[in-house]
Each structure stands twice: as C-alpha cells, then as structure tokens.
Amino acid sequence: MNIENKLLKYLDKPIEEADDLEIYNACVDMVKSIIDKKERIVSDKKVYYISAEFLVGKQLGKNLINLGLYDELEKVLKKHNKSLYEIEAKEKEPSLGNGGLGRLAACFLDSIATLNMSGDGIGLNYHFGLFKQVFRKHKQYETPDEWLDSKTMLRETKVSFPVELAHRTYNSIMYDLDVVGYDAGVNKLHLFDLSTIDEDIVKKGISFNKKAIEKNLTLFLYPDDSDREGQLLRIYQQYFMVSNAAQLILKEEKEKGHDLHDLANYVSIQINDTHPSLIIPELIRLLMKEDMTIKEAAAIVANTCAYTNHTILAEALEKWPLEYLEEVVPQLIPIIQGLDYAVYNAFPNNATLSIIDNDRKVHMANMDMHFSKSINGVAALHTEILKNQELRDFYHVYPHKFNNKTNGITFRRWIMHSNHELAKLITELIGEEWKKDATQLERLLWFYDNDEVLNRLDTIKYNNKVRLAEFVLKREKIKIDPNSIFDVQVKRMHEYKRQQMNALWLIYKYLKIKNGEYPSRPITVLFGGKAAPAYYMAKNIIHLIICLGDIINNDPEVSKYLKVVFLSNYNIDKAERVIPACDISEQISLASKEASGTGNMKFMLNGAITLGTADGANVEIRDLVGNDNIYIFGKSSDEVINKYNTNSYHAKEYYERSEMIHHVVDFIISKKMLEIGDEEMLKALHDNLVNKDWFMTLLDFEEYCHVKENVLNDYENRSWWIRKSLVNIAKSGYFSSDRTILDYNNDIWHLR
Ligand code: 26V
C-alpha cells in the first residue's frame, strides 16, 4: 500500500479537508502501525541505558526519516496543499530532559537502534518535564510543560512492578516509546509512571506538595531539592526508576531462560551519571533473593554495570544523607553498608574511596566506581582531568576501569531532519553513504576550491537564516536581518558556561557603537537556555541579557548594527531551527569545566565556525579542523586548574587593572540599566563579577573581545569563511554518535 492510502486509513476524510492537527494525529497512528510491522532487535546480549533524562525531541519527523518515509510523505501532502513542516509543528515536544546529558541519551538510543544493537532505554515519564520557561519583566518564570495533553507516540503497556517506598508498595505502569533505527529494527525507551499522579496539585508556577508521593512522584524532572522534602523526593524518584529497571531486566533475563549467575554475559547496564546509581544495591538485593550471597551478587553486578561521568562540577556529584535513604529505601541500607564495609576492608587507609563518609553521607559516584566494570569520561580532555584530578584516587586503584568515550550526535536528527537542504546538497555531491558512515563526509573536501559548491553552501546558510528570522519575528517579536552575522550561544544557563562573558561583550560592543565605532556588518547575537529554578546567579544572567537586549534593540543608532535575541524556552525544536542558521558557535566555557559539549558538534556539522576555549570536545574539534578553521582563545585547562589549586585568581585585580573591563562591568549597574532592570539582581551580578567570579569571566574577557573582533573581520572574506565552513562539515564525521556507540560496544558492552 502506498503512503497516501496508508494515511487515509487513519483519516476519516480526504487530506484536503483535514486540518493540520487531524493529519498529525493520523500520521502518529500510521507511524505506529508501520513500526509494529518492523522487527524488534534481538541478540544474545543486551544493553540497558538507564537515565533520569531522555531529551528525545519531537518524534514524528524523526521516525519518518528513520523509516525512510519522510520525503515520500512530504510529497503526498504537498500534492494536497499541506505542509509536513506545519504538521510536524502540531506535535508537542516530550519534556523528558534538561540538557546535554539527556540529549546524549536520545542520540545514543538512535545510534544503538541504527546499528541494530539490542538496547533499550529506561527512565521516568515526567508529566510536566523540567518546566516551561516564560519571560515576564525581563525575568525567567517557570510553568508546567504540559506535553502529554496532545497525541503522542507513547504506548501504555501491561507491564507493572511493585516498588516499595518508605514501607509502602506502589505499582508502576510502564509506557513505551518506540526507538526505530535508521533503516534498521526497533528498540524501546521504557518510561515508568504511577497511575495515581495528580496534576492538579501543582499550584503557583511549579510548586506542589512535596510530601504526597503517590500524587507527585513523576510530575517533574529535578524537582526543587532545596529542602529536606525535596531531597527525599529526588531519592523516591531515583529508586522508583531503578527498581523498575532492575525488575524489568531480571524478568527479561528469566524469560530468556538465562541463569542469573551469568547476568554479565547477557546484559550490560550503562549508568548515565549518578542519578541511576541505586540500581547497584537494588540489583544486588534482588539477586540475593535468588539465593546468592552479597559477595556473589556484588561481583555479578560489578561485572554488569558501567558508569559514565558527565561533569566535574563538585555540586553535581550526588551525596545523599544515609538517614534519608533509611527513610525512603530501608531495604537497601544493609546492602549499601555491606558494600561500604567491603570497600573499607579493601582500602582501610583511604577515606576518599569510601562510600559512606564520616558525615554519614552516601557518595553515589564512589559506589558506582567500586561496583562497575568501567568508568568513562565524555571527551578526551575530560577523561584526563578525571584521571589526574577529580577522580585521581580511584584512577590509582582502578586504572584498568578508566576509559574515554568522546560524545557524539545523531546525524539523522541534526542534519537530515534539521537541515534538509544541506543534507540534500551533500548527498548530491558525495552520494548516500555518509548517512550510515559519517566519515564519508570528508569527501566534501574535494570541493574546497569549487566556487559553485561554495556558493550553494552560502545560499543554504542564508535560507536557514531567513527561516530563523521569520520564526524569531513570529515568536519573539524581534526583527532580525538575515544579512547580519548570526552569533549563537544556546545551552543551559550556568556560570561555568559563561553566558555572562558574552553579555559583557554586548556591553563592550554597544559602548563602541555609541562611540561611533561601527562594525562593518550588523551582528545578531542569539541566546537560549533555561536556568535551574533555584539558581539565582543564572537567573540574574538571563535578566542581564534581556535588559541589554531591551536597551540595544530599542536604540535606533545601535540596533542598526547590533541586535540581541533571547529565545524563550529553548528546546530541541528550537535547537533544530537555530543551529542550521548559525555563523558563529559560541563555546566559551571556562577551560576544564565543560565535560564535552555536544551543541558544539551540532554547530560544526551545520557549518558554523566555533569561537571557543580549549575545553571539552572543542579540543578535539580543533585537532580535526586545524587552527585555521576554528577560533580558540583563553587560558588552558592546566592554567585554570592551577589557579584553583593555588587560589590565585582574584577578579578584582582584573577589574581594577583594566579600564575597559571596569567600564564594561560597571555598565551592569549604570543608570540606564537600573531604569529597566531589577536593582537587586543586577547589583548581585555586578558584585559577584568583581568580588568572586568563581568561573573566571574576567580572566579571559579581553582576549575574548580581541579574538571575536578577528572572527567578525574574517567573516567579510566570504570565500575564505565558506571554505572554513566546508572544512567543519567535512571533518564532523568523527562526532557521529554511531562512532561513539561502536566505541562503547567494543570497549564496554561487547554485544555481538
Ligand atoms: C546534575 C544535577 C545535580 C543536581 C541536581 C540537578 C542536576 C541535573 C543534572 C545533573 C547532571 C548534569 C550533567 C550534564 O548534563 N552534563 C553534560 O553532559 C553532556 C553529555 O555528556 C556534556 O556534553 C556536557 O559537557 C555536560 O555538561
């Protein structure tokens, strides 16, 4: 049956007469039925990827691409005067993640399925996700992200497990999201939930009664944990997730007739950061019920699990008070204490290795590292820093466990779906193979001196900028010029990522323009990103940027040369619009702090040029493209680490020594700013920059301004710039998550 007839099966009227929403709904049913006929991927050994986040993005377009039906359906709809692009817009994006860690999990699921490896994801079905970001009075406010109130690809299953929380038994429901590989079989993302969740308990903003576990357990991802109740809720969520995971894994193993003593031969479990760490004691507990000793069970679990570290920020390494765990999961306490005892016996003289510390806090990462077969970082530099700094003591005792797995992204979403025009041009130039073997993109280098190809690349970028400009006008009511340079920084808001440095540059440029020093071409600076609801300084940075936008965009003299946009509620959908339209990719974290970054890879693939520090995977991008095709500035990670170790960075010295810095920083609390901004927030920011600046903004600021000036000038040498862009695209193949997954499999999972 052709796709038109298939679609009509789910539509009770001719396509012309249906509206976009009706067609969207029919498409979802059609895609589900097509996936039903595809093979579930099976193999001897299976990997389970357990994660608190899966930032999967909209499903319809991605599924159509992976099923090979996108172009065909687009044509059919066009024939009936309908646009697939508009129909895709009807889908609400699943709100199941927060940032890089969650998006990485989604890319990995796509690659695992595409490589026809048997591997499922396991997580939670958050009803309101992280939160939806809205701006009022130039500030961020949070509201529930209601993504479940329209038709989704989720399927309710009959699978349910009893989970004991604080002496009460809760029965889960398992929902499934299909993960269909590109020209390949189907895996699943299992999302657990409770039937008793009550969305009506959410009151003002995103606040709710944190005690009513049966009503609130899966309402939000990372609910506020600034008080005891909030921390307990996090533990409730984590245990609920992993107990379901452990029960599901053992059930599947038993159904396959495998002996649980051989679990490690049949199963690999990847622990995505510390949130799923309780899977270790939970699996041990369940295996002990099968008549194993704790020693036996722990050895099996340690051979089955592998841990990925995604951040070196100390605050992200979770430590839970033993007392809280006693309250929520008393059944795990003897096991955690047993594991701690075993560690103490093995390493009696090294307290840094212990699981339970002297303050009776349980170090989740420490438990992971002792009871896993593998410990990996997510970019070469990051792994080195883990080995030599943050996790030095563990590296010393387990050198064989440490390995690097440089992150990757799925090219199906990040070019084939988000940048059709570029994907088509590439296929026209080098054939289809790159879609399955991204290293083939290197063939694009054949066209390095081909003016026609370079012009077409330029036109595609321009067209993407026009589309983004239309979107920005519609959504943010700001008119931007596609002929201006699009300079983009989109990512979670965090001081270490240094959006504040980019904001200082805006002030620097604004003051220059006011002084009559005009840039040769207008510049549009786009930001996007959410701040954690309780992260005061990150919210202040958002406030600063929006206030600057207000001043700059409304100043007729300045706005001819400079515009500022803060895209609200940055998510996958917006990422897919902004990344293909970007000229300059801002990756300016303080060296040593960004574990990898994956946005940097998406921008590269879409032909943007990186302006960044030697941090995370930027280092590997530079190694691939060479210094001529990237702009790296700032102090190195060694220098930064040395400054921390010797306590020798003092922001105030930079502020006092440089007139430029002084002037720019003081603008934050100038009369102009205070007229439109919140005095307390702006003063707090100013004070922080001058007296603390933990992430060393002022350290790199002057060099940043200097190098950014070079970047803007180089943009004017159009053919040179487009060549840089071509080299970036051509060299991006290494960052395909297919490569990353093959590395995980070769070194850690060993699926056959
Ligand atoms: C930690 C915590 C701890 C406190 C409560 C909220 C919360 C939420 C998330 C996290 C872990 C965040 C870790 C993370 O997203 N890391 C990012 O992982 C990316 C994929 O490996 C990597 O590219 C980014 O550099 C890294 O920041």
mmCIF file of C-alpha atoms and ligand atoms in Angstrom, residues 53 98-102 104 222 225 234 272-275 308-311 315-318 378 407 492 496-497 593-601 616, ligand 1:
data_model
loop_
_atom_site.group_PDB
_atom_site.id
_atom_site.type_symbol
_atom_site.label_atom_id
_atom_site.label_comp_id
_atom_site.label_asym_id
_atom_site.label_seq_id
_atom_site.Cartn_x
_atom_site.Cartn_y
_atom_site.Cartn_z
ATOM 1 C CA GLU A 53 16.737 12.217 31.268
ATOM 2 C CA ASN A 98 17.185 19.110 30.731
ATOM 3 C CA GLY A 99 20.445 19.412 28.796
ATOM 4 C CA GLY A 100 23.395 17.649 27.235
ATOM 5 C CA LEU A 101 23.164 14.514 29.307
ATOM 6 C CA GLY A 102 19.563 13.929 28.273
ATOM 7 C CA LEU A 104 23.119 12.457 24.531
ATOM 8 C CA TYR A 222 14.689 17.523 39.045
ATOM 9 C CA ASP A 225 15.692 19.996 46.311
ATOM 10 C CA ARG A 234 14.637 13.011 44.426
ATOM 11 C CA ASN A 272 24.172 7.710 32.995
ATOM 12 C CA ASP A 273 25.692 9.985 35.633
ATOM 13 C CA THR A 274 24.871 9.312 39.261
ATOM 14 C CA HIS A 275 21.072 9.576 39.182
ATOM 15 C CA THR A 308 29.616 7.420 32.798
ATOM 16 C CA ASN A 309 30.659 10.663 34.422
ATOM 17 C CA HIS A 310 29.258 13.767 32.708
ATOM 18 C CA THR A 311 30.535 16.582 34.832
ATOM 19 C CA GLU A 315 27.936 20.014 43.251
ATOM 20 C CA ALA A 316 26.703 17.553 40.667
ATOM 21 C CA LEU A 317 28.331 14.533 42.313
ATOM 22 C CA GLU A 318 25.402 13.403 44.382
ATOM 23 C CA VAL A 378 32.858 12.015 27.689
ATOM 24 C CA ASN A 407 30.440 12.115 22.837
ATOM 25 C CA ARG A 492 21.699 25.532 29.817
ATOM 26 C CA TYR A 496 30.818 27.994 34.054
ATOM 27 C CA LYS A 497 29.417 28.215 30.513
ATOM 28 C CA LYS A 593 34.685 22.824 33.226
ATOM 29 C CA GLU A 594 32.659 21.678 30.198
ATOM 30 C CA ALA A 595 32.926 17.913 30.170
ATOM 31 C CA SER A 596 32.362 17.706 26.432
ATOM 32 C CA GLY A 597 29.582 19.783 24.999
ATOM 33 C CA THR A 598 27.533 18.338 22.166
ATOM 34 C CA GLY A 599 25.993 21.535 20.841
ATOM 35 C CA ASN A 600 29.500 22.390 19.617
ATOM 36 C CA MET A 601 29.345 19.266 17.389
ATOM 37 C CA GLY A 616 35.701 19.602 26.378
HETATM 38 C C1 26V B 1 23.276 17.009 37.883
HETATM 39 C C2 26V B 1 22.399 17.531 38.745
HETATM 40 C C3 26V B 1 22.749 17.519 40.140
HETATM 41 C C4 26V B 1 21.941 18.439 40.942
HETATM 42 C C5 26V B 1 20.503 18.394 40.566
HETATM 43 C C6 26V B 1 20.222 18.654 39.165
HETATM 44 C C7 26V B 1 21.185 18.025 38.288
HETATM 45 C C8 26V B 1 20.894 17.925 36.994
HETATM 46 C C9 26V B 1 21.774 17.380 36.131
HETATM 47 C C10 26V B 1 22.969 16.948 36.577
HETATM 48 C C11 26V B 1 23.943 16.367 35.668
HETATM 49 C C12 26V B 1 24.198 17.232 34.552
HETATM 50 C C13 26V B 1 25.291 16.654 33.806
HETATM 51 C C14 26V B 1 25.279 17.077 32.384
HETATM 52 O O1 26V B 1 24.267 17.366 31.793
HETATM 53 N N1 26V B 1 26.452 17.073 31.837
HETATM 54 C C15 26V B 1 26.646 17.379 30.468
HETATM 55 O O2 26V B 1 26.717 16.135 29.795
HETATM 56 C C16 26V B 1 26.900 16.307 28.405
HETATM 57 C C17 26V B 1 26.841 14.944 27.789
HETATM 58 O O3 26V B 1 27.907 14.170 28.211
HETATM 59 C C18 26V B 1 28.201 17.020 28.144
HETATM 60 O O4 26V B 1 28.324 17.225 26.767
HETATM 61 C C19 26V B 1 28.239 18.359 28.857
HETATM 62 O O5 26V B 1 29.504 18.951 28.721
HETATM 63 C C20 26V B 1 27.940 18.147 30.327
HETATM 64 O O6 26V B 1 27.810 19.389 30.985
#
